[in-house]
mmCIF file of C-alpha atoms in Angstrom:
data_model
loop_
_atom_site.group_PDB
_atom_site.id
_atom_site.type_symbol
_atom_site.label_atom_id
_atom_site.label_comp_id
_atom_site.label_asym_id
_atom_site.label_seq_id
_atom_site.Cartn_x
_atom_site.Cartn_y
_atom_site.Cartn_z
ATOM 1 C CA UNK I 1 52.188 40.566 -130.379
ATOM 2 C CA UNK I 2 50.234 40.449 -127.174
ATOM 3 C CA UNK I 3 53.399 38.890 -125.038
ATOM 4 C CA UNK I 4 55.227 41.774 -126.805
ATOM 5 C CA UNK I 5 52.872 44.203 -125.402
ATOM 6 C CA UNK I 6 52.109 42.820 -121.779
ATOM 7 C CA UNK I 7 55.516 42.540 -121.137
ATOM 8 C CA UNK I 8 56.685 45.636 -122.953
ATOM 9 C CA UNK I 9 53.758 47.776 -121.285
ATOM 10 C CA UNK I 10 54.315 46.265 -117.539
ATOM 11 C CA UNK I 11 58.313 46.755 -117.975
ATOM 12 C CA UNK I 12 57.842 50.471 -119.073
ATOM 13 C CA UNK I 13 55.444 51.025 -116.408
ATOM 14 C CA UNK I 14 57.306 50.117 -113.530
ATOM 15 C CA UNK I 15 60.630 51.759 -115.036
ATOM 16 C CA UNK I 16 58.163 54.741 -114.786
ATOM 17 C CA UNK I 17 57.217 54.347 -111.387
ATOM 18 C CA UNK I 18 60.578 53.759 -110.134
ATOM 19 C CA UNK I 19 62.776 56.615 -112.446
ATOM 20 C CA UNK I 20 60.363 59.505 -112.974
ATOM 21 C CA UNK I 21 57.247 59.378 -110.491
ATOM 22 C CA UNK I 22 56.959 61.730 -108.029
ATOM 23 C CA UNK I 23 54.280 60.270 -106.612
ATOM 24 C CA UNK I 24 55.051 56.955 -105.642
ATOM 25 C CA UNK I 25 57.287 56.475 -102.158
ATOM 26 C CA UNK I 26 59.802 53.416 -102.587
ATOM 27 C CA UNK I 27 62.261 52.155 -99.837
ATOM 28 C CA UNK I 28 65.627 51.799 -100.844
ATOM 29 C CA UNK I 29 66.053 47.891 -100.727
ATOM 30 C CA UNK I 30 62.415 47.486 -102.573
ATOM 31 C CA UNK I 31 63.533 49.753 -105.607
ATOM 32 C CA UNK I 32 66.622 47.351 -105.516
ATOM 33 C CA UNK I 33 64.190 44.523 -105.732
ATOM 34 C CA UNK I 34 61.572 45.840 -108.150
ATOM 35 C CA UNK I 35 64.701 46.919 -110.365
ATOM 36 C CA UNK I 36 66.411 43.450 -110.777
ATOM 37 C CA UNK I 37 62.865 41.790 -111.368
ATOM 38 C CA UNK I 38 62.615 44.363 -113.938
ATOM 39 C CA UNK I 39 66.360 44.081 -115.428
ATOM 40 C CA UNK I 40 65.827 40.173 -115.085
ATOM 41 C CA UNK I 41 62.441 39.723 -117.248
ATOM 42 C CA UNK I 42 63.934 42.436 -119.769
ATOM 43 C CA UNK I 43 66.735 39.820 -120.142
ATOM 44 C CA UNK I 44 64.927 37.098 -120.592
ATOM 45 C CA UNK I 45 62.154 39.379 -123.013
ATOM 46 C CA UNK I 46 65.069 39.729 -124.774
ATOM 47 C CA UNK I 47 65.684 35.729 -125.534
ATOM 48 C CA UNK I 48 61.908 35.647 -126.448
ATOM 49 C CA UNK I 49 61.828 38.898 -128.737
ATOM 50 C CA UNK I 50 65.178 37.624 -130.466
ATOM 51 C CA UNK I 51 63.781 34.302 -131.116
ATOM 52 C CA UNK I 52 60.658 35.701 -132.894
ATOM 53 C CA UNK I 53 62.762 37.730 -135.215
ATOM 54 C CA UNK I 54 65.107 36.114 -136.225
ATOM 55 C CA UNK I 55 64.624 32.042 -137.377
ATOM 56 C CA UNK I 56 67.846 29.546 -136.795
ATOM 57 C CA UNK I 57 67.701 29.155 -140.405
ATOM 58 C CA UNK I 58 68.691 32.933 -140.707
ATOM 59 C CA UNK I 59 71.656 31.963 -137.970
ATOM 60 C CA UNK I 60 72.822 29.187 -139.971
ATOM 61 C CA UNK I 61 71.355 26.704 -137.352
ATOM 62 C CA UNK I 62 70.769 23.351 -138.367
ATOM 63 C CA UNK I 63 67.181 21.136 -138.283
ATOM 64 C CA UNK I 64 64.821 23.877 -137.479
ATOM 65 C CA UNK I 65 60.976 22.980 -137.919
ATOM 66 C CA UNK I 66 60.105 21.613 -140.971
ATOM 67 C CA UNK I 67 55.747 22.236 -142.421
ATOM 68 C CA UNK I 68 54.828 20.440 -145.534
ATOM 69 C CA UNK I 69 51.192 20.865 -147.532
ATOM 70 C CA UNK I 70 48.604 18.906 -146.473
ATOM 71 C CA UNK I 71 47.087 16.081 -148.825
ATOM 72 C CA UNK I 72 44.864 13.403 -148.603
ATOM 73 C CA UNK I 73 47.610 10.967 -148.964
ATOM 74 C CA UNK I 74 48.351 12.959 -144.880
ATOM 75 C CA UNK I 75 44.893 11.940 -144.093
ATOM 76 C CA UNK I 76 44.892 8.711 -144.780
ATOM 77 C CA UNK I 77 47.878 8.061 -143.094
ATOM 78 C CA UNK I 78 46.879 9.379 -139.878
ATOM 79 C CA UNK I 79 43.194 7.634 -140.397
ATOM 80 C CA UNK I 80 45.333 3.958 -141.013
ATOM 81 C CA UNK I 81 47.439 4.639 -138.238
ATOM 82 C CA UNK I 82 44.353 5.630 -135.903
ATOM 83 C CA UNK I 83 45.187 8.752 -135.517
ATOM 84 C CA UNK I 84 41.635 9.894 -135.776
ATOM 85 C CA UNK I 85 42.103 13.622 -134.019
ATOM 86 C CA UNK I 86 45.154 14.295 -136.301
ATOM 87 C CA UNK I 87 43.281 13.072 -139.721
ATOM 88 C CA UNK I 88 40.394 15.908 -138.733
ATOM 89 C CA UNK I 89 43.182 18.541 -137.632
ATOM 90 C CA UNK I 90 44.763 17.837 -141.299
ATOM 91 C CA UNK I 91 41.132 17.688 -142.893
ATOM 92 C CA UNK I 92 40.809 21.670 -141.321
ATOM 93 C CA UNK I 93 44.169 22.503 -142.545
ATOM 94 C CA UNK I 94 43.097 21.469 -146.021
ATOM 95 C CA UNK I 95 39.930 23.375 -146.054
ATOM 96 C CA UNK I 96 42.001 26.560 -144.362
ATOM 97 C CA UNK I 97 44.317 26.386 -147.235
ATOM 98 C CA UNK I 98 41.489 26.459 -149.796
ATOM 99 C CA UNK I 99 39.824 28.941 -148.931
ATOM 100 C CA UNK I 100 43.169 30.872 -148.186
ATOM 101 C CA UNK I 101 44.895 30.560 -151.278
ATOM 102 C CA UNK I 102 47.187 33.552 -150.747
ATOM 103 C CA UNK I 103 48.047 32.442 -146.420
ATOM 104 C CA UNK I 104 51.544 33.073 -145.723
ATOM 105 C CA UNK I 105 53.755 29.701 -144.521
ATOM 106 C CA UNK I 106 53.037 28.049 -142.074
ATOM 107 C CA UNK I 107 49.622 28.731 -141.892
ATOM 108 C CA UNK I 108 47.450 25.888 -142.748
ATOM 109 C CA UNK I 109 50.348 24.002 -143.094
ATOM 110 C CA UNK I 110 51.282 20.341 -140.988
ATOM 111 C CA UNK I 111 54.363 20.008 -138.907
ATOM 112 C CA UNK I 112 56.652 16.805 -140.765
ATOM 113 C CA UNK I 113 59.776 17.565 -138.492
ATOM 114 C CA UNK I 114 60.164 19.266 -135.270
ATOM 115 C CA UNK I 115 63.285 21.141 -134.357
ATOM 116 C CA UNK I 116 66.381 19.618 -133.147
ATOM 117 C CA UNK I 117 70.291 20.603 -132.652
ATOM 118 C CA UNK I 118 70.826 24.505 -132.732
ATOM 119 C CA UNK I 119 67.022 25.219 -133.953
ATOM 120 C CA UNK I 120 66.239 23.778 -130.959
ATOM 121 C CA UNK I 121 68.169 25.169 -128.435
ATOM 122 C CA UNK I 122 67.201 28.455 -129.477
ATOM 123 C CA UNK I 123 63.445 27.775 -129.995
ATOM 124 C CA UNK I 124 63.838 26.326 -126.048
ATOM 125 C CA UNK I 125 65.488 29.768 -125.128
ATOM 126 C CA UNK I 126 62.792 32.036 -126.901
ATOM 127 C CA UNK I 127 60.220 29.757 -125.129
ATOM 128 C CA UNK I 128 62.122 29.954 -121.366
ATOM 129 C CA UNK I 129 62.805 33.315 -122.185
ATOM 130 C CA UNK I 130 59.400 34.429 -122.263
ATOM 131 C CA UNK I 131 58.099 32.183 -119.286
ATOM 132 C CA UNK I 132 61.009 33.574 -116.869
ATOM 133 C CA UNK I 133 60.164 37.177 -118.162
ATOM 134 C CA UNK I 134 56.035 36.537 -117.211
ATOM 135 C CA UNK I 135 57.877 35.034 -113.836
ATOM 136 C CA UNK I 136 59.658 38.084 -113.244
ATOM 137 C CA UNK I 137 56.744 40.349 -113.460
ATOM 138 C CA UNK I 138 54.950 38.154 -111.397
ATOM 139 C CA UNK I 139 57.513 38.167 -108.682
ATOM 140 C CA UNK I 140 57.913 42.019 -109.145
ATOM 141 C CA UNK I 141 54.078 42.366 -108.062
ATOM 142 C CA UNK I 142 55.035 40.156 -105.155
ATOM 143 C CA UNK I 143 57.497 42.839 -104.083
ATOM 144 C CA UNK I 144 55.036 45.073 -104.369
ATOM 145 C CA UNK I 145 52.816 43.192 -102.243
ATOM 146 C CA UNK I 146 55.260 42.563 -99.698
ATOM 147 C CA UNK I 147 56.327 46.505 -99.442
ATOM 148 C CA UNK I 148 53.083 47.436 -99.769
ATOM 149 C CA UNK I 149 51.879 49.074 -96.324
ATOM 150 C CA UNK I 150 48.568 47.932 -96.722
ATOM 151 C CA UNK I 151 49.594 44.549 -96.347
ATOM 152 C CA UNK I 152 49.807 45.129 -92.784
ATOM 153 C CA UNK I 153 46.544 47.200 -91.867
ATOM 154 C CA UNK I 154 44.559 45.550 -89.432
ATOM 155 C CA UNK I 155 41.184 44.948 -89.566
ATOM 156 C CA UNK I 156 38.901 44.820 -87.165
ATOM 157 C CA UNK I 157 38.085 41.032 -85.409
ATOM 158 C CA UNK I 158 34.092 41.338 -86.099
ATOM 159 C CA UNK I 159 35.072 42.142 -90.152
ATOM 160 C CA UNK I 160 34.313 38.437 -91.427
ATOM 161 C CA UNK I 161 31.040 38.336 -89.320
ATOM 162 C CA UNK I 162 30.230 41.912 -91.057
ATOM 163 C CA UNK I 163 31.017 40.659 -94.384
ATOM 164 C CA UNK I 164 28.872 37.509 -94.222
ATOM 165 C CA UNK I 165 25.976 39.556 -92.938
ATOM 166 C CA UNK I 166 26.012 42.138 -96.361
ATOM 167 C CA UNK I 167 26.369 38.903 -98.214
ATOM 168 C CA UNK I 168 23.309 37.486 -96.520
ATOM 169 C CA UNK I 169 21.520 40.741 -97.316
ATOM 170 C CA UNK I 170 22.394 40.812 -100.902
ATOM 171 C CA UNK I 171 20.850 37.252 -101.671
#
């Protein structure tokens, strides 16, 4: 949800600033720019957002993660193998799951099986998908930044000496 809506919100802002806004002034080769960053992360949103709706199982895609309940039979297993951390992961996963009776799957459930074939090619492209989409909004603000005429202003050679002095008055 909160991918969903940084991305979602930042991509319909921008398309705002650079359709409809009267207000904002934007050079013909950095609209270019801002658009494909924002046609490129919508792309690659659109990997992400596809992969959290629909499951390769619903695709037909073979070996997708597999969760199993957690027993004490787990426990010991990961305690004999001296996997300490992982025995008091599965301990909190046991308690989760009863005093959540009614928690929807996976939820205080242990991975047995991690993706692999199809299930994981398109868990891999839901993942990439949203990491080039955050990259794309991050290069859009660098676009910004680079257009951005206050980028160039100059200051004033005695500015550093000026700011050091209100610092040393604040302490």
């Amino acid at each position: 949800g909160g991918a969903v809506l940084w991305i979602g919100v930042t991509l319909y802002a921008e398309a705002y600033t650079l359709e409809v806004s009267q207000i904002a002034m934007v050079g013909k080769v950095e609209r270019s720019l801002r658009w494909a960053c924002v046609l490129l992360a919508l792309v690659s949103a659109s990997f992400y957002v596809f992969n959290q709706i629909i499951s390769p199982g619903d695709l037909g895609l073979c070996c997708d993660v597999e969760y199993r309940r957690v027993t004490m039979a787990t426990v010991d297993k990961a305690r004999s193998n001296g996997a300490y951390a992982i025995a008091q992961q599965d301990l909190a996963l046991m308690e989760g799951a009863l005093f959540t009776p009614d928690a929807k799957a996976p939820l205080y459930m242990g991975m047995y099986d991690s993706a692999s074939g199809g299930a994981l090619v398109m868990i891999l492209l839901g993942f990439w998908g949203e990491a080039f989409a955050g990259g794309f909004m991050l290069l859009n603000l660098f676009v910004i930044w680079y257009f951005s005429e206050n980028r160039t202003v100059a200051l004033p050679d005695d500015f550093p000496i000026e700011l050091e002095e209100a610092a040393r008055a604040e302490r």
